[in-house]
Amino acid sequence: MQTRTLALLAAAATGVQVGAAIVASRYVVAEVPPLTLALLRYAIGVLCLLPFVPAALRAARGHGVRWPPARDLAAMAALGIGQFGVLIALLNYGLQHMGAARAALIFSLFPLLAMLLAVAVGRERFRAATALGVTVSITGVGLSLVPRLMQEAGAAHAWSAEAAVLASALLGAACSVAYRPYLQRYPTLPVSALAMAASVVFLAVAALAEQWPQRVPALSAAAWWPVVFIGVSSGGGYLAWLYALKHESPTRVTVFLALNPVTASLLGWALLGERVDGWGWAALACIAAGLWLATRPPAGPALPPRA
């Protein structure tokens, strides 16, 4: 199987994993506050990755890959803090001051922002079919949110909340574009572990406001099962995400985030008895069409990544 096909499958798996993690989070949201859950999520994720890092580093040295200089280590750590720590903090602020559906709709601009940034810095060419696919997939996300948007219509919200959610999507898109030069130089697994470990340090400080040192030991056994699932799947999901970014353009990778609400809806229907209405099925068809348009092989030669 071609490397690019594997990269797209990895991106799709990440979109499904995020949706599954959202469903699992519903089981513990009343017991574990958001920053503490994010801390546990990425702490467990990095613990799952760490045992495999030494072998990956030895294999890299065998292929002539040198240890990253301090500036590259700092940059990869900063990307991890941005994508997991600051992004989560901005998103949580937005969710505290506006409806979840409106926030999800704004955050669905992630792949569009990634495409614009990647084109602006020369990481990929602008392709009309890809842009149309991204737009159609975002439309599909919007359709999946219509019932909740109607419920939230007229609800008061602060403009700063919308700005925070948009900033979180922009930050995630920027990190996705900025990762690729480091993924071209270094093996994916150590980069994943470093970025995730840096975010754990950031979140350990940020979650002190939620008193996580007192909360975590008191978690029930029923809460730990979904937390462990979220953490383990996030470790593998982030590794798949970076593998996809290493071998594919940021736009063609991030567009698969549209699978997030679809997965959450289908799993919510199967596991939680939540109803999938006509809007949901229309969204599924729209997202499928958008992904097909966005991930078709380009007609011309690919643009080599700019260092």
Coordinates of C-alpha atoms in Angstrom, one line a residue:
M1 CA 0.0 0.0 0.0
Q2 CA 1.4 3.4 -0.9
T3 CA 2.7 5.7 1.8
R4 CA 0.2 8.4 0.9
T5 CA -2.7 6.0 1.1
L6 CA -1.5 5.0 4.6
A7 CA -1.2 8.6 5.6
L8 CA -4.8 9.3 4.6
L9 CA -6.0 6.2 6.5
A10 CA -4.0 7.5 9.5
A11 CA -5.7 10.9 9.2
A12 CA -9.1 9.2 9.0
A13 CA -8.3 7.1 12.0
T14 CA -7.4 10.2 14.0
G15 CA -10.8 11.8 13.1
V16 CA -12.6 8.7 14.3
Q17 CA -10.5 8.6 17.5
V18 CA -11.3 12.2 18.3
G19 CA -15.0 11.5 17.9
A20 CA -14.8 8.4 20.1
A21 CA -12.9 10.3 22.8
I22 CA -15.7 12.9 22.8
V23 CA -18.2 10.2 23.5
A24 CA -16.1 8.6 26.2
S25 CA -15.6 12.1 27.8
R26 CA -19.4 12.3 28.2
Y27 CA -19.2 9.4 30.7
V28 CA -16.8 11.3 33.0
V29 CA -17.5 15.0 32.3
A30 CA -19.5 15.3 35.6
E31 CA -16.6 13.9 37.6
V32 CA -13.5 15.2 35.8
P33 CA -13.2 18.9 34.8
P34 CA -11.9 19.7 31.3
L35 CA -8.3 20.7 32.0
T36 CA -7.8 17.8 34.4
L37 CA -9.2 15.4 31.8
A38 CA -6.8 16.9 29.2
L39 CA -3.9 16.4 31.6
L40 CA -4.8 12.7 32.2
R41 CA -5.5 12.2 28.6
Y42 CA -2.0 13.3 27.4
A43 CA -0.2 11.9 30.4
I44 CA -1.5 8.4 29.7
G45 CA -0.9 9.0 26.0
V46 CA 2.8 9.8 26.5
L47 CA 3.3 6.9 28.9
C48 CA 2.1 4.6 26.2
L49 CA 4.6 6.1 23.7
L50 CA 7.7 6.3 25.9
P51 CA 8.6 2.6 25.9
F52 CA 9.0 2.6 22.1
V53 CA 11.0 5.8 21.9
P54 CA 14.5 4.3 22.5
A55 CA 14.1 1.8 19.7
A56 CA 12.9 4.5 17.4
L57 CA 15.9 6.7 18.2
R58 CA 18.3 3.7 17.7
A59 CA 16.7 3.0 14.3
A60 CA 17.0 6.7 13.4
R61 CA 20.7 6.8 14.3
G62 CA 21.2 3.7 12.2
H63 CA 19.9 5.7 9.2
G64 CA 22.1 8.7 10.0
V65 CA 19.6 10.9 11.7
R66 CA 21.3 13.1 14.3
W67 CA 20.0 14.1 17.7
P68 CA 18.0 17.4 17.2
P69 CA 19.7 20.6 18.2
A70 CA 18.3 22.6 21.2
R71 CA 16.4 25.0 18.9
D72 CA 14.5 22.1 17.2
L73 CA 13.7 20.4 20.5
A74 CA 12.4 23.8 21.8
A75 CA 10.3 24.3 18.7
M76 CA 8.8 20.8 18.8
A77 CA 8.0 21.2 22.5
A78 CA 6.4 24.6 21.8
L79 CA 4.2 23.0 19.1
G80 CA 3.0 20.4 21.6
I81 CA 2.2 23.0 24.2
G82 CA 0.4 25.1 21.6
Q83 CA -1.6 22.2 20.1
F84 CA -2.6 20.5 23.4
G85 CA -2.2 23.1 26.1
V86 CA -3.0 26.6 24.8
L87 CA -5.5 25.3 22.3
I88 CA -7.4 23.4 25.0
A89 CA -7.4 26.5 27.3
L90 CA -8.8 28.8 24.6
L91 CA -11.4 26.2 23.6
N92 CA -12.5 25.7 27.2
Y93 CA -12.8 29.5 27.7
G94 CA -15.0 29.7 24.7
L95 CA -17.2 26.9 25.9
Q96 CA -17.7 28.6 29.2
H97 CA -19.2 31.6 27.5
M98 CA -21.1 30.3 24.5
G99 CA -23.0 27.2 23.3
A100 CA -21.1 24.1 22.4
A101 CA -22.7 23.8 18.9
R102 CA -21.7 27.4 18.0
A103 CA -18.2 26.7 19.3
A104 CA -18.0 23.4 17.3
L105 CA -19.1 25.2 14.1
I106 CA -16.4 27.8 14.5
F107 CA -13.8 25.2 15.3
S108 CA -14.7 23.3 12.1
L109 CA -12.9 26.0 10.2
F110 CA -9.7 24.3 11.3
P111 CA -9.0 22.6 7.9
L112 CA -9.9 25.8 5.9
L113 CA -7.4 27.8 8.0
A114 CA -4.8 25.1 7.6
M115 CA -5.2 25.2 3.8
L116 CA -4.9 29.0 3.7
L117 CA -1.8 29.0 6.0
A118 CA -0.2 26.1 4.0
V119 CA -0.7 28.0 0.7
A120 CA 0.5 31.3 2.2
V121 CA 3.8 29.8 3.4
G122 CA 4.4 27.7 0.3
R123 CA 3.8 24.3 1.8
E124 CA 1.2 23.4 -0.8
R125 CA -0.4 24.7 -4.0
F126 CA -3.9 26.0 -4.0
R127 CA -6.2 23.5 -5.7
A128 CA -9.8 24.3 -6.4
A129 CA -11.0 20.7 -5.9
T130 CA -9.3 20.5 -2.5
A131 CA -10.8 23.9 -1.5
L132 CA -14.2 22.8 -2.6
G133 CA -13.9 19.5 -0.7
V134 CA -12.9 21.4 2.5
T135 CA -15.9 23.8 2.1
V136 CA -18.3 20.9 1.5
S137 CA -17.0 19.0 4.6
I138 CA -17.4 22.1 6.8
T139 CA -20.9 22.4 5.4
G140 CA -21.5 18.9 6.5
V141 CA -20.3 19.6 10.0
G142 CA -22.7 22.6 10.1
L143 CA -25.6 20.4 9.0
S144 CA -24.8 17.9 11.9
L145 CA -25.1 20.8 14.3
V146 CA -28.3 22.4 13.0
P147 CA -30.6 21.0 15.8
R148 CA -28.3 22.2 18.6
L149 CA -27.7 25.5 16.8
M150 CA -31.5 26.1 16.7
Q151 CA -31.7 25.3 20.4
E152 CA -28.9 27.9 21.1
A153 CA -30.4 30.6 18.9
G154 CA -30.8 33.8 20.7
A155 CA -28.6 32.7 23.6
A156 CA -26.3 35.5 24.9
H157 CA -22.6 35.0 24.4
A158 CA -19.5 37.2 24.5
W159 CA -17.6 38.1 21.4
S160 CA -14.4 37.2 23.2
A161 CA -15.7 33.6 23.4
E162 CA -16.1 33.4 19.6
A163 CA -12.6 35.0 19.3
A164 CA -11.1 32.4 21.6
V165 CA -12.6 29.5 19.7
L166 CA -11.5 30.9 16.4
A167 CA -8.0 31.5 17.9
S168 CA -7.9 27.8 19.0
A169 CA -8.7 26.6 15.5
L170 CA -6.1 29.0 14.0
L171 CA -3.5 27.8 16.5
G172 CA -4.2 24.2 15.7
A173 CA -4.0 24.9 12.0
A174 CA -0.7 26.8 12.4
C175 CA 0.8 23.9 14.5
S176 CA -0.3 21.4 11.9
V177 CA 1.5 23.3 9.2
A178 CA 4.6 24.0 11.3
Y179 CA 5.1 20.4 12.3
R180 CA 6.1 19.1 8.9
P181 CA 9.7 20.4 8.6
Y182 CA 10.5 18.6 11.9
L183 CA 8.7 15.5 10.8
Q184 CA 10.8 15.4 7.6
R185 CA 14.0 15.6 9.7
Y186 CA 13.2 13.3 12.7
P187 CA 11.2 10.1 13.3
T188 CA 7.6 10.5 14.1
L189 CA 7.4 8.6 17.4
P190 CA 10.0 10.7 19.3
V191 CA 8.5 13.9 18.0
S192 CA 5.1 12.7 19.2
A193 CA 6.4 11.8 22.7
L194 CA 8.3 15.1 23.1
A195 CA 5.4 17.3 22.0
M196 CA 2.9 15.4 24.2
A197 CA 5.2 15.4 27.2
A198 CA 5.7 19.2 26.9
S199 CA 1.9 19.6 26.9
V200 CA 1.6 17.5 30.0
V201 CA 3.9 19.9 31.9
F202 CA 1.9 22.9 30.7
L203 CA -1.4 21.3 31.6
A204 CA -0.2 20.1 35.0
V205 CA 0.3 23.8 35.9
A206 CA -2.9 25.1 34.2
A207 CA -5.1 22.4 35.8
L208 CA -4.0 23.4 39.3
A209 CA -6.9 25.7 39.3
E210 CA -9.1 22.6 39.2
Q211 CA -7.2 21.1 42.1
W212 CA -6.2 18.0 40.1
P213 CA -3.8 16.6 42.8
Q214 CA -6.8 16.2 45.1
R215 CA -9.3 15.1 42.4
V216 CA -7.3 12.5 40.6
P217 CA -6.8 10.1 43.5
A218 CA -10.5 10.3 44.4
L219 CA -11.7 9.3 40.9
S220 CA -14.0 6.3 40.9
A221 CA -13.2 3.0 39.1
A222 CA -16.1 3.7 36.8
A223 CA -14.4 7.0 35.7
W224 CA -11.0 5.5 35.2
W225 CA -12.1 3.1 32.5
P226 CA -13.1 5.8 30.0
V227 CA -10.2 8.0 31.1
V228 CA -7.7 5.2 30.3
F229 CA -9.4 4.6 26.9
I230 CA -9.2 8.3 26.1
G231 CA -5.5 8.4 27.0
V232 CA -4.4 5.2 25.3
S233 CA -6.3 6.1 22.1
S234 CA -5.0 9.6 22.2
G235 CA -1.4 8.4 22.3
G236 CA -2.0 6.2 19.2
G237 CA -4.2 8.9 17.6
Y238 CA -1.5 11.6 17.9
L239 CA 1.1 9.3 16.5
A240 CA -1.1 8.6 13.5
W241 CA -1.8 12.3 13.1
L242 CA 1.9 13.2 12.9
Y243 CA 2.5 10.3 10.6
A244 CA -0.2 11.7 8.3
L245 CA 1.3 15.2 8.4
K246 CA 4.7 13.8 7.6
H247 CA 3.5 12.2 4.4
E248 CA 0.6 14.4 3.3
S249 CA -0.4 18.0 3.0
P250 CA -1.8 19.7 6.1
T251 CA -5.1 20.4 4.3
R252 CA -5.7 16.8 3.2
V253 CA -4.9 15.6 6.8
T254 CA -6.9 18.2 8.8
V255 CA -10.0 17.8 6.6
F256 CA -10.5 14.4 8.2
L257 CA -11.4 16.2 11.4
A258 CA -14.9 16.4 9.9
L259 CA -15.2 12.7 10.9
N260 CA -15.2 13.8 14.5
P261 CA -18.9 14.9 14.8
V262 CA -20.0 12.0 12.5
T263 CA -18.2 9.4 14.8
A264 CA -19.5 11.1 17.9
S265 CA -23.1 11.0 16.6
L266 CA -23.0 7.4 15.5
L267 CA -21.3 6.2 18.7
G268 CA -23.7 8.3 20.7
W269 CA -26.6 6.6 18.8
A270 CA -25.1 3.1 19.3
L271 CA -23.9 3.4 22.9
L272 CA -25.9 6.2 24.5
G273 CA -29.2 5.8 22.7
E274 CA -29.0 9.3 21.2
R275 CA -31.1 9.8 18.1
V276 CA -29.6 10.6 14.7
D277 CA -32.1 12.7 12.8
G278 CA -32.3 13.7 9.1
W279 CA -29.8 16.5 9.6
G280 CA -27.2 14.0 10.9
W281 CA -27.6 11.7 7.8
A282 CA -27.5 14.7 5.5
A283 CA -24.3 15.7 7.3
L284 CA -22.8 12.3 6.8
A285 CA -23.4 12.4 3.0
C286 CA -22.1 15.9 2.8
I287 CA -18.9 15.1 4.7
A288 CA -18.3 12.0 2.6
A289 CA -18.5 14.0 -0.5
G290 CA -16.2 16.7 0.9
L291 CA -13.6 14.1 1.9
W292 CA -13.7 12.5 -1.6
L293 CA -13.2 15.9 -3.3
A294 CA -10.4 17.0 -0.9
T295 CA -8.4 13.8 -1.0
R296 CA -8.5 13.0 -4.7
P297 CA -5.0 12.7 -6.1
P298 CA -3.9 16.0 -7.6
A299 CA -3.6 16.3 -11.4
G300 CA -0.2 18.0 -11.3
P301 CA 3.1 17.3 -9.5
A302 CA 3.1 17.8 -5.8
L303 CA 4.9 20.8 -4.4
P304 CA 7.9 19.8 -2.3
P305 CA 7.7 21.0 1.3
R306 CA 9.5 24.2 2.1
A307 CA 12.0 23.8 4.9

